[in-house]
């Protein structure tokens, strides 16, 4: 059956109703670059602001976002990132990653968004749930003590699926 614009029901979100009650959002953070940390954190913060139960699952390189030894040193590189609209040869120059990281951190601060550790503090204080991936922790020889204090536990992917039953899922 083909649905046409004339027969399809209109789906207009209403932000004044109680539709957020019981809503869940599950965000899987799989990358640890500075530019890949923020989308998950921004979406989590927005969801919490709308009253949505929010869970973040950090896996593979996303573990850098919550690893105490690395979370303050996330970097941004233009190498391989064509969206920067810079010649890709610049990305390989010495000091380019440091300069790009510095510039991005300034731009993020200019729009009033906190650095990653402070953003995690804000998310946890707002009721967000942070989980580390068991497989990634085992591969990287990390324990809960190595992770940001707001991480509730290191759990398996199956446990995360169970905790976020019925949630909208975002993979970043």
XYZ file of C-alpha atoms in Angstrom:
172
model
C 0.000 0.000 0.000
C 1.296 3.421 -0.902
C 0.761 6.281 1.503
C 0.310 9.691 -0.002
C 0.498 13.124 1.558
C -3.307 13.319 1.415
C -3.835 10.113 3.415
C -0.857 10.178 5.783
C -1.733 11.417 9.264
C 0.040 14.608 10.271
C 2.683 14.122 12.953
C 3.157 17.415 14.699
C 5.035 17.313 18.003
C 3.412 19.038 20.918
C 5.737 20.154 23.651
C 2.977 21.055 26.062
C 1.508 17.619 26.555
C 2.676 14.825 28.801
C 4.192 12.806 25.956
C 7.646 12.972 27.544
C 6.448 10.971 30.543
C 7.978 7.540 30.255
C 10.183 8.528 27.294
C 13.723 7.244 27.256
C 16.710 8.184 25.141
C 19.730 5.893 24.767
C 22.866 7.414 23.268
C 25.814 5.238 22.306
C 29.045 7.265 22.212
C 31.627 5.358 20.176
C 34.137 8.051 19.263
C 36.504 9.977 21.528
C 37.420 12.926 19.337
C 36.495 16.338 20.717
C 34.075 16.987 17.850
C 32.411 13.603 18.362
C 32.043 13.972 22.136
C 29.789 16.993 22.002
C 26.865 15.711 19.897
C 26.023 13.013 22.448
C 26.485 15.342 25.402
C 24.423 18.136 23.845
C 21.590 15.744 22.947
C 21.656 14.187 26.421
C 21.487 17.604 28.028
C 18.603 18.635 25.781
C 16.694 15.436 26.485
C 17.143 15.839 30.230
C 15.856 19.391 29.923
C 12.702 18.003 28.307
C 12.224 15.491 31.110
C 13.346 12.482 29.068
C 15.111 9.665 30.943
C 18.564 9.624 29.353
C 21.263 6.944 29.250
C 24.710 7.276 27.641
C 26.733 4.146 26.831
C 30.420 4.759 26.147
C 32.095 2.159 23.993
C 35.314 1.735 22.017
C 36.983 5.144 21.499
C 34.047 6.826 23.205
C 35.646 5.582 26.407
C 38.082 8.520 26.144
C 35.178 10.839 27.009
C 34.826 9.218 30.451
C 38.375 8.002 31.160
C 39.909 10.232 33.846
C 43.372 10.114 32.251
C 42.091 11.189 28.820
C 38.872 13.175 29.212
C 40.658 16.531 29.592
C 42.788 15.934 26.501
C 40.259 15.154 23.757
C 41.481 16.442 20.417
C 40.069 17.631 17.127
C 41.867 17.036 13.853
C 41.154 18.359 10.393
C 42.913 15.366 8.840
C 40.300 13.278 7.065
C 37.538 15.706 8.011
C 36.407 17.273 4.750
C 33.681 19.228 6.541
C 36.341 21.665 7.752
C 36.688 22.846 4.125
C 40.453 23.122 4.592
C 43.020 21.495 2.306
C 43.574 17.994 3.698
C 47.363 18.413 3.455
C 47.208 20.954 6.284
C 46.030 18.288 8.700
C 49.391 16.523 8.573
C 51.442 19.566 9.477
C 53.066 19.546 12.930
C 50.968 21.407 15.475
C 47.844 21.492 13.301
C 45.830 19.197 15.589
C 46.778 21.266 18.643
C 45.796 24.469 16.878
C 42.510 22.997 15.593
C 41.705 21.652 19.070
C 42.434 25.018 20.671
C 40.255 26.819 18.135
C 37.372 24.390 18.569
C 37.523 24.646 22.375
C 37.362 28.436 22.093
C 34.396 28.256 19.734
C 32.582 25.867 22.075
C 33.283 28.144 25.054
C 32.106 31.170 23.058
C 28.637 29.622 22.698
C 28.484 28.921 26.429
C 28.934 25.163 26.338
C 31.169 23.757 29.104
C 34.205 21.552 28.585
C 33.605 17.792 28.583
C 34.189 17.097 32.339
C 31.914 19.967 33.380
C 29.317 18.894 30.825
C 29.350 15.379 32.290
C 28.893 16.913 35.775
C 25.873 18.818 34.467
C 24.345 15.722 32.852
C 24.788 13.604 35.983
C 23.387 16.401 38.195
C 20.349 16.521 35.889
C 19.707 12.802 36.345
C 21.483 11.400 33.299
C 22.860 7.883 33.511
C 26.399 7.109 32.299
C 27.487 3.547 31.541
C 30.800 2.095 30.421
C 30.922 -0.833 27.990
C 32.190 -4.080 29.532
C 33.855 -5.305 26.342
C 35.670 -1.999 25.775
C 36.786 -1.828 29.419
C 38.183 -5.349 29.197
C 39.948 -4.623 25.896
C 41.522 -1.433 27.278
C 42.241 -2.924 30.726
C 40.163 -0.249 32.453
C 38.124 -0.531 35.639
C 35.422 1.658 37.157
C 38.127 3.456 39.180
C 39.717 4.645 35.913
C 36.483 6.319 34.811
C 34.774 9.600 35.563
C 33.103 9.374 38.978
C 29.609 9.843 37.551
C 29.780 6.588 35.583
C 27.346 4.284 37.367
C 28.879 0.999 36.266
C 30.566 -0.965 33.531
C 27.905 -3.128 31.927
C 27.499 -5.436 28.960
C 25.729 -4.403 25.774
C 22.899 -6.775 26.705
C 22.515 -5.049 30.085
C 22.363 -1.667 28.345
C 19.675 -2.921 25.968
C 17.687 -4.177 28.947
C 18.048 -0.882 30.869
C 16.946 1.148 27.858
C 14.027 -1.021 26.793
C 11.671 1.065 24.682
C 14.125 3.969 24.323
C 14.934 5.970 21.234
C 18.457 4.963 20.256
C 21.159 7.211 18.832
C 24.533 5.857 17.757
C 27.249 8.469 17.581
